[in-house]
Tab-separated table of C-alpha atoms in Angstrom:
chain	number	residue	atom	x	y	z
A	1	UNK	CA	-57.718	204.484	34.777
A	2	UNK	CA	-56.073	202.071	32.361
A	3	UNK	CA	-58.325	199.240	31.185
A	4	UNK	CA	-57.060	195.839	30.101
A	5	UNK	CA	-54.252	193.713	31.324
A	6	UNK	CA	-50.774	194.848	32.474
A	7	UNK	CA	-47.725	192.507	32.781
A	8	UNK	CA	-44.764	193.413	34.933
A	9	UNK	CA	-42.020	192.154	37.240
A	10	UNK	CA	-42.565	193.568	40.653
A	11	UNK	CA	-39.782	195.280	42.594
A	12	UNK	CA	-38.649	192.878	45.282
A	13	UNK	CA	-37.446	195.611	47.613
A	14	UNK	CA	-40.905	197.240	47.533
A	15	UNK	CA	-42.865	194.011	47.853
A	16	UNK	CA	-40.833	193.038	50.942
A	17	UNK	CA	-42.352	196.015	52.709
A	18	UNK	CA	-45.792	194.439	52.292
A	19	UNK	CA	-44.964	191.114	53.954
A	20	UNK	CA	-47.328	190.135	56.741
A	21	UNK	CA	-44.911	188.486	59.122
A	22	UNK	CA	-47.383	186.970	61.555
A	23	UNK	CA	-48.290	183.980	59.349
A	24	UNK	CA	-44.578	183.469	58.726
A	25	UNK	CA	-44.021	182.715	62.391
A	26	UNK	CA	-47.128	180.475	62.467
A	27	UNK	CA	-45.410	178.378	59.768
A	28	UNK	CA	-42.637	177.812	62.261
A	29	UNK	CA	-45.139	176.924	64.972
A	30	UNK	CA	-44.643	180.190	66.827
A	31	UNK	CA	-48.110	181.747	67.106
A	32	UNK	CA	-48.100	185.416	67.759
A	33	UNK	CA	-48.574	188.834	66.264
A	34	UNK	CA	-45.543	190.537	64.666
A	35	UNK	CA	-43.692	192.509	65.914
A	36	UNK	CA	-44.823	191.720	69.457
A	37	UNK	CA	-43.727	188.099	69.032
A	38	UNK	CA	-40.096	189.272	68.972
A	39	UNK	CA	-40.557	190.244	72.666
A	40	UNK	CA	-42.476	187.134	73.663
A	41	UNK	CA	-41.240	185.438	76.766
A	42	UNK	CA	-41.834	182.058	75.139
A	43	UNK	CA	-40.765	182.628	71.498
A	44	UNK	CA	-38.952	185.989	71.521
A	45	UNK	CA	-35.360	184.812	71.261
A	46	UNK	CA	-36.095	182.156	68.640
A	47	UNK	CA	-38.387	184.436	66.690
A	48	UNK	CA	-35.802	187.230	66.621
A	49	UNK	CA	-33.091	184.921	65.274
A	50	UNK	CA	-35.490	183.603	62.623
A	51	UNK	CA	-36.522	187.086	61.623
A	52	UNK	CA	-32.920	188.149	61.329
A	53	UNK	CA	-32.144	185.124	59.161
A	54	UNK	CA	-35.143	185.867	56.953
A	55	UNK	CA	-34.086	189.524	56.524
A	56	UNK	CA	-30.588	188.344	55.537
A	57	UNK	CA	-32.051	186.084	52.844
A	58	UNK	CA	-34.265	188.824	51.491
A	59	UNK	CA	-31.352	191.281	51.429
A	60	UNK	CA	-29.307	188.748	49.487
A	61	UNK	CA	-32.099	188.210	46.991
A	62	UNK	CA	-32.531	191.953	46.540
A	63	UNK	CA	-28.846	192.356	45.983
A	64	UNK	CA	-28.190	189.465	43.585
A	65	UNK	CA	-31.556	189.590	41.668
A	66	UNK	CA	-32.029	185.822	42.018
A	67	UNK	CA	-35.770	186.053	42.728
A	68	UNK	CA	-38.253	187.429	40.125
A	69	UNK	CA	-41.782	188.405	41.188
A	70	UNK	CA	-44.039	188.026	38.162
A	71	UNK	CA	-47.477	189.657	37.899
A	72	UNK	CA	-50.308	190.153	35.468
A	73	UNK	CA	-53.403	192.139	36.371
A	74	UNK	CA	-56.047	194.286	34.816
A	75	UNK	CA	-59.335	196.200	35.144
A	76	UNK	CA	-62.258	195.736	32.787
A	77	UNK	CA	-65.669	197.228	32.320
A	78	UNK	CA	-68.017	194.736	33.992
A	79	UNK	CA	-71.595	194.161	35.146
A	80	UNK	CA	-73.558	191.659	37.136
A	81	UNK	CA	-75.879	189.479	35.094
A	82	UNK	CA	-77.933	187.679	37.677
A	83	UNK	CA	-75.460	185.805	39.865
A	84	UNK	CA	-72.762	185.986	37.184
A	85	UNK	CA	-70.123	188.637	36.463
A	86	UNK	CA	-69.466	189.597	32.853
A	87	UNK	CA	-66.213	191.346	31.886
A	88	UNK	CA	-66.335	193.333	28.595
A	89	UNK	CA	-63.585	194.032	26.093
A	90	UNK	CA	-64.231	197.810	26.399
A	91	UNK	CA	-66.606	200.393	27.821
A	92	UNK	CA	-69.104	199.996	25.000
A	93	UNK	CA	-70.002	196.676	26.695
A	94	UNK	CA	-70.866	195.210	23.341
A	95	UNK	CA	-68.458	192.270	23.475
A	96	UNK	CA	-68.023	190.026	26.510
A	97	UNK	CA	-64.461	189.094	27.384
A	98	UNK	CA	-65.145	186.612	30.161
A	99	UNK	CA	-67.902	185.442	32.469
A	100	UNK	CA	-67.299	184.421	36.072
A	101	UNK	CA	-69.989	182.231	37.643
A	102	UNK	CA	-70.765	182.934	41.281
A	103	UNK	CA	-72.730	181.310	44.051
A	104	UNK	CA	-75.173	182.778	46.574
A	105	UNK	CA	-75.396	182.056	50.246
A	106	UNK	CA	-78.287	179.781	51.273
A	107	UNK	CA	-77.747	178.873	54.856
A	108	UNK	CA	-80.504	180.444	56.942
A	109	UNK	CA	-79.458	183.731	58.492
A	110	UNK	CA	-79.744	184.428	62.214
A	111	UNK	CA	-80.921	188.035	61.819
A	112	UNK	CA	-84.112	188.871	59.930
A	113	UNK	CA	-83.470	190.849	56.771
A	114	UNK	CA	-79.800	189.918	56.569
A	115	UNK	CA	-78.901	189.509	52.885
A	116	UNK	CA	-77.913	186.276	51.227
A	117	UNK	CA	-74.700	187.408	49.527
A	118	UNK	CA	-73.162	186.718	46.124
A	119	UNK	CA	-70.059	188.412	44.700
A	120	UNK	CA	-72.148	189.672	41.793
A	121	UNK	CA	-74.050	191.843	44.316
A	122	UNK	CA	-70.975	194.153	44.426
A	123	UNK	CA	-71.408	195.218	40.780
A	124	UNK	CA	-74.133	197.159	39.014
A	125	UNK	CA	-76.505	195.272	36.758
A	126	UNK	CA	-76.048	196.397	33.121
A	127	UNK	CA	-79.251	198.478	33.150
A	128	UNK	CA	-78.072	200.341	36.272
A	129	UNK	CA	-74.880	201.668	34.687
A	130	UNK	CA	-71.208	201.161	33.952
A	131	UNK	CA	-69.140	199.279	36.513
A	132	UNK	CA	-65.654	197.790	36.717
A	133	UNK	CA	-63.968	194.664	38.062
A	134	UNK	CA	-60.447	193.358	37.952
A	135	UNK	CA	-58.340	190.229	38.153
A	136	UNK	CA	-54.792	189.321	38.952
A	137	UNK	CA	-52.249	186.520	39.105
A	138	UNK	CA	-48.839	186.789	40.821
A	139	UNK	CA	-46.019	184.426	41.492
A	140	UNK	CA	-42.836	184.340	43.540
A	141	UNK	CA	-42.375	180.634	42.973
A	142	UNK	CA	-40.193	180.003	39.942
A	143	UNK	CA	-36.755	180.077	41.598
A	144	UNK	CA	-37.939	179.000	45.056
A	145	UNK	CA	-38.439	175.251	44.266
A	146	UNK	CA	-34.939	174.848	42.907
A	147	UNK	CA	-33.449	176.654	45.881
A	148	UNK	CA	-35.453	174.542	48.319
A	149	UNK	CA	-34.452	171.375	46.581
A	150	UNK	CA	-30.789	172.333	46.654
A	151	UNK	CA	-30.871	173.000	50.388
A	152	UNK	CA	-32.672	169.725	51.045
A	153	UNK	CA	-30.113	167.795	48.942
A	154	UNK	CA	-27.360	169.449	51.056
A	155	UNK	CA	-29.087	168.315	54.231
A	156	UNK	CA	-29.958	171.925	55.233
A	157	UNK	CA	-33.609	171.532	56.140
A	158	UNK	CA	-33.648	174.817	58.045
A	159	UNK	CA	-32.701	176.851	55.002
A	160	UNK	CA	-35.060	174.831	52.818
A	161	UNK	CA	-38.019	175.615	55.027
A	162	UNK	CA	-36.906	179.244	55.423
A	163	UNK	CA	-36.761	179.766	51.645
A	164	UNK	CA	-40.111	178.068	51.029
A	165	UNK	CA	-41.899	180.017	53.774
A	166	UNK	CA	-40.430	183.310	52.460
A	167	UNK	CA	-41.606	182.400	48.974
A	168	UNK	CA	-45.119	181.903	50.298
A	169	UNK	CA	-45.027	185.238	52.130
A	170	UNK	CA	-43.746	187.008	49.073
A	171	UNK	CA	-46.628	185.665	46.979
A	172	UNK	CA	-49.141	187.127	49.394
A	173	UNK	CA	-47.193	190.365	49.624
A	174	UNK	CA	-47.123	190.561	45.819
A	175	UNK	CA	-50.899	190.186	45.767
A	176	UNK	CA	-51.205	193.056	48.327
A	177	UNK	CA	-48.813	195.204	46.345
A	178	UNK	CA	-50.721	194.569	43.074
A	179	UNK	CA	-54.039	195.230	44.756
A	180	UNK	CA	-52.736	198.548	46.039
A	181	UNK	CA	-51.641	199.517	42.533
A	182	UNK	CA	-55.049	198.589	41.171
A	183	UNK	CA	-56.832	200.674	43.816
A	184	UNK	CA	-54.498	203.583	42.991
A	185	UNK	CA	-55.336	203.269	39.328
A	186	UNK	CA	-58.998	203.120	40.121
A	187	UNK	CA	-58.769	206.243	42.260
A	188	UNK	CA	-59.236	204.813	45.734
A	189	UNK	CA	-55.880	205.760	47.180
A	190	UNK	CA	-56.931	209.204	48.461
A	191	UNK	CA	-58.966	207.526	51.223
A	192	UNK	CA	-55.862	205.834	52.538
A	193	UNK	CA	-53.575	208.921	52.420
A	194	UNK	CA	-50.508	207.182	50.948
A	195	UNK	CA	-49.255	205.985	47.572
A	196	UNK	CA	-47.879	202.662	46.439
A	197	UNK	CA	-44.635	204.435	45.730
A	198	UNK	CA	-44.203	205.699	49.301
A	199	UNK	CA	-42.048	203.753	51.787
A	200	UNK	CA	-44.217	201.321	53.761
A	201	UNK	CA	-44.422	202.149	57.474
A	202	UNK	CA	-45.624	199.789	60.214
A	203	UNK	CA	-48.797	201.894	60.447
A	204	UNK	CA	-49.424	201.509	56.690
A	205	UNK	CA	-48.814	197.772	56.810
A	206	UNK	CA	-51.219	197.389	59.763
A	207	UNK	CA	-53.788	199.366	57.749
A	208	UNK	CA	-53.419	197.018	54.825
A	209	UNK	CA	-53.464	193.847	56.871
A	210	UNK	CA	-56.726	194.885	58.523
A	211	UNK	CA	-58.150	195.714	55.116
A	212	UNK	CA	-59.055	199.245	56.023
A	213	UNK	CA	-59.704	200.297	52.466
A	214	UNK	CA	-62.432	200.133	49.905
A	215	UNK	CA	-62.572	196.967	47.847
A	216	UNK	CA	-61.677	193.279	48.174
A	217	UNK	CA	-59.596	190.754	46.270
A	218	UNK	CA	-61.225	187.323	46.836
A	219	UNK	CA	-59.026	184.402	45.786
A	220	UNK	CA	-60.574	181.894	43.420
A	221	UNK	CA	-61.195	178.647	45.251
A	222	UNK	CA	-61.810	180.264	48.639
A	223	UNK	CA	-64.937	180.909	50.626
A	224	UNK	CA	-66.718	183.551	48.493
A	225	UNK	CA	-65.690	182.014	45.107
A	226	UNK	CA	-65.182	178.315	45.981
A	227	UNK	CA	-64.991	176.730	42.521
A	228	UNK	CA	-61.267	176.355	41.655
A	229	UNK	CA	-62.115	175.717	38.014
A	230	UNK	CA	-63.013	179.392	37.621
A	231	UNK	CA	-59.254	179.951	37.510
A	232	UNK	CA	-59.306	178.703	33.891
A	233	UNK	CA	-61.453	181.722	32.944
A	234	UNK	CA	-59.116	184.092	34.693
A	235	UNK	CA	-56.052	182.460	33.067
A	236	UNK	CA	-57.589	182.916	29.603
A	237	UNK	CA	-58.594	186.559	30.352
A	238	UNK	CA	-55.123	187.499	31.676
A	239	UNK	CA	-52.971	185.250	29.458
A	240	UNK	CA	-51.628	184.315	32.863
A	241	UNK	CA	-49.479	181.338	31.915
A	242	UNK	CA	-47.613	183.265	29.283
A	243	UNK	CA	-47.276	186.319	31.503
A	244	UNK	CA	-46.198	184.648	34.663
A	245	UNK	CA	-45.212	181.113	33.770
A	246	UNK	CA	-47.702	179.737	36.281
A	247	UNK	CA	-49.577	176.693	35.018
A	248	UNK	CA	-52.839	175.184	36.236
A	249	UNK	CA	-52.904	171.500	37.153
A	250	UNK	CA	-55.847	169.210	36.329
A	251	UNK	CA	-57.314	170.076	39.683
A	252	UNK	CA	-56.656	173.779	39.043
A	253	UNK	CA	-53.889	174.134	41.604
A	254	UNK	CA	-51.249	176.710	40.663
A	255	UNK	CA	-47.786	175.437	39.730
A	256	UNK	CA	-45.260	176.519	41.027
A	257	UNK	CA	-46.282	176.937	44.629
A	258	UNK	CA	-45.941	180.491	45.807
A	259	UNK	CA	-48.534	181.788	43.364
A	260	UNK	CA	-51.900	183.347	43.996
A	261	UNK	CA	-54.775	184.843	42.031
A	262	UNK	CA	-58.205	186.412	42.404
A	263	UNK	CA	-60.765	188.925	41.359
A	264	UNK	CA	-60.726	192.555	42.473
A	265	UNK	CA	-63.814	194.492	43.464
A	266	UNK	CA	-63.739	198.243	44.000
A	267	UNK	CA	-67.131	198.976	45.551
A	268	UNK	CA	-67.104	200.481	49.065
A	269	UNK	CA	-69.928	198.032	49.859
A	270	UNK	CA	-67.829	194.971	48.971
A	271	UNK	CA	-66.603	192.776	51.794
A	272	UNK	CA	-65.421	189.195	52.343
A	273	UNK	CA	-67.884	186.426	53.138
A	274	UNK	CA	-68.260	182.704	52.866
A	275	UNK	CA	-70.821	181.155	50.560
A	276	UNK	CA	-71.072	178.170	52.926
A	277	UNK	CA	-73.451	175.251	52.341
A	278	UNK	CA	-75.717	175.287	49.305
A	279	UNK	CA	-78.469	173.031	48.061
A	280	UNK	CA	-78.273	170.756	45.034
A	281	UNK	CA	-80.945	172.979	43.379
A	282	UNK	CA	-78.404	175.782	43.272
A	283	UNK	CA	-75.737	173.360	42.022
A	284	UNK	CA	-78.122	172.455	39.180
A	285	UNK	CA	-78.644	176.120	38.366
A	286	UNK	CA	-74.895	176.723	38.530
A	287	UNK	CA	-74.134	173.836	36.177
A	288	UNK	CA	-76.664	175.184	33.709
A	289	UNK	CA	-75.225	178.692	33.760
A	290	UNK	CA	-71.720	177.410	33.403
A	291	UNK	CA	-72.542	174.870	30.757
A	292	UNK	CA	-71.166	171.830	32.611
A	293	UNK	CA	-72.707	168.579	33.878
A	294	UNK	CA	-74.351	168.386	37.255
A	295	UNK	CA	-71.726	165.774	38.221
A	296	UNK	CA	-68.892	168.161	37.262
A	297	UNK	CA	-70.467	170.985	39.293
A	298	UNK	CA	-70.834	168.686	42.314
A	299	UNK	CA	-67.155	167.722	41.967
A	300	UNK	CA	-65.908	171.262	42.132
A	301	UNK	CA	-68.453	172.291	44.840
A	302	UNK	CA	-68.313	169.160	47.010
A	303	UNK	CA	-67.249	171.073	50.097
A	304	UNK	CA	-70.306	173.370	49.798
A	305	UNK	CA	-72.884	170.665	49.384
A	306	UNK	CA	-75.514	170.135	52.092
């Protein structure tokens, strides 16, 4: 297992194999599951034409090298410290490299004894032993905006939307590809029975889409890690702007569009969940841990406030 960050350009031909096409069709207001949607009585003909056009665009991009998928990712020694996650510079765990501040569920559970989850629960406390956590940032977006703008200027809205929607799908596929590489490096691939270097089959893709593997990659700003400002810590840890060219706006959106990021947990016990509504008492505690004002914490967590 290699610790520390890695920077690379991802192979477009490989990443294309990881595209989840169902959300692509939802973008075009054709709800359905791929590939069954291609045989749909209502959408089949239109969906098939759209899919063929998308494949033609991807083939052109693979052939001419006009799209560059940028990625930075890494694995660090890490431990839970209360509800926080501390990444260390090396396995001596003497020098912290970054701290991610997490939140715990508070909404009353329906079942007695059901745990109130926090992402830090999926790592050992320092006194319980060595553990590891990862982070990543990927982007397919640098060439996409210019292409989209050019098509719009030419009055070709269909191609503009097609290119933009493919860019979004490639960002998610890049995240899936990078996550697979990280699981391989961590030694989880044997449970899946295939390698990141093998050709992706429909069965493999279904396996990935349904998350039938150990570990999770929660995106920062989403239900289990809802504070978008935590991206600043990840950006500093990864050197993400220098590595990928992706910048964070004042509201911590990623620019360009077609970029995504998150943390990576390897524990077999880890799973996705939503923090949901929390009390202002936890917000106060969170502000103290993070070293920000209560008002600032409320700003970033406004959607989680009771």
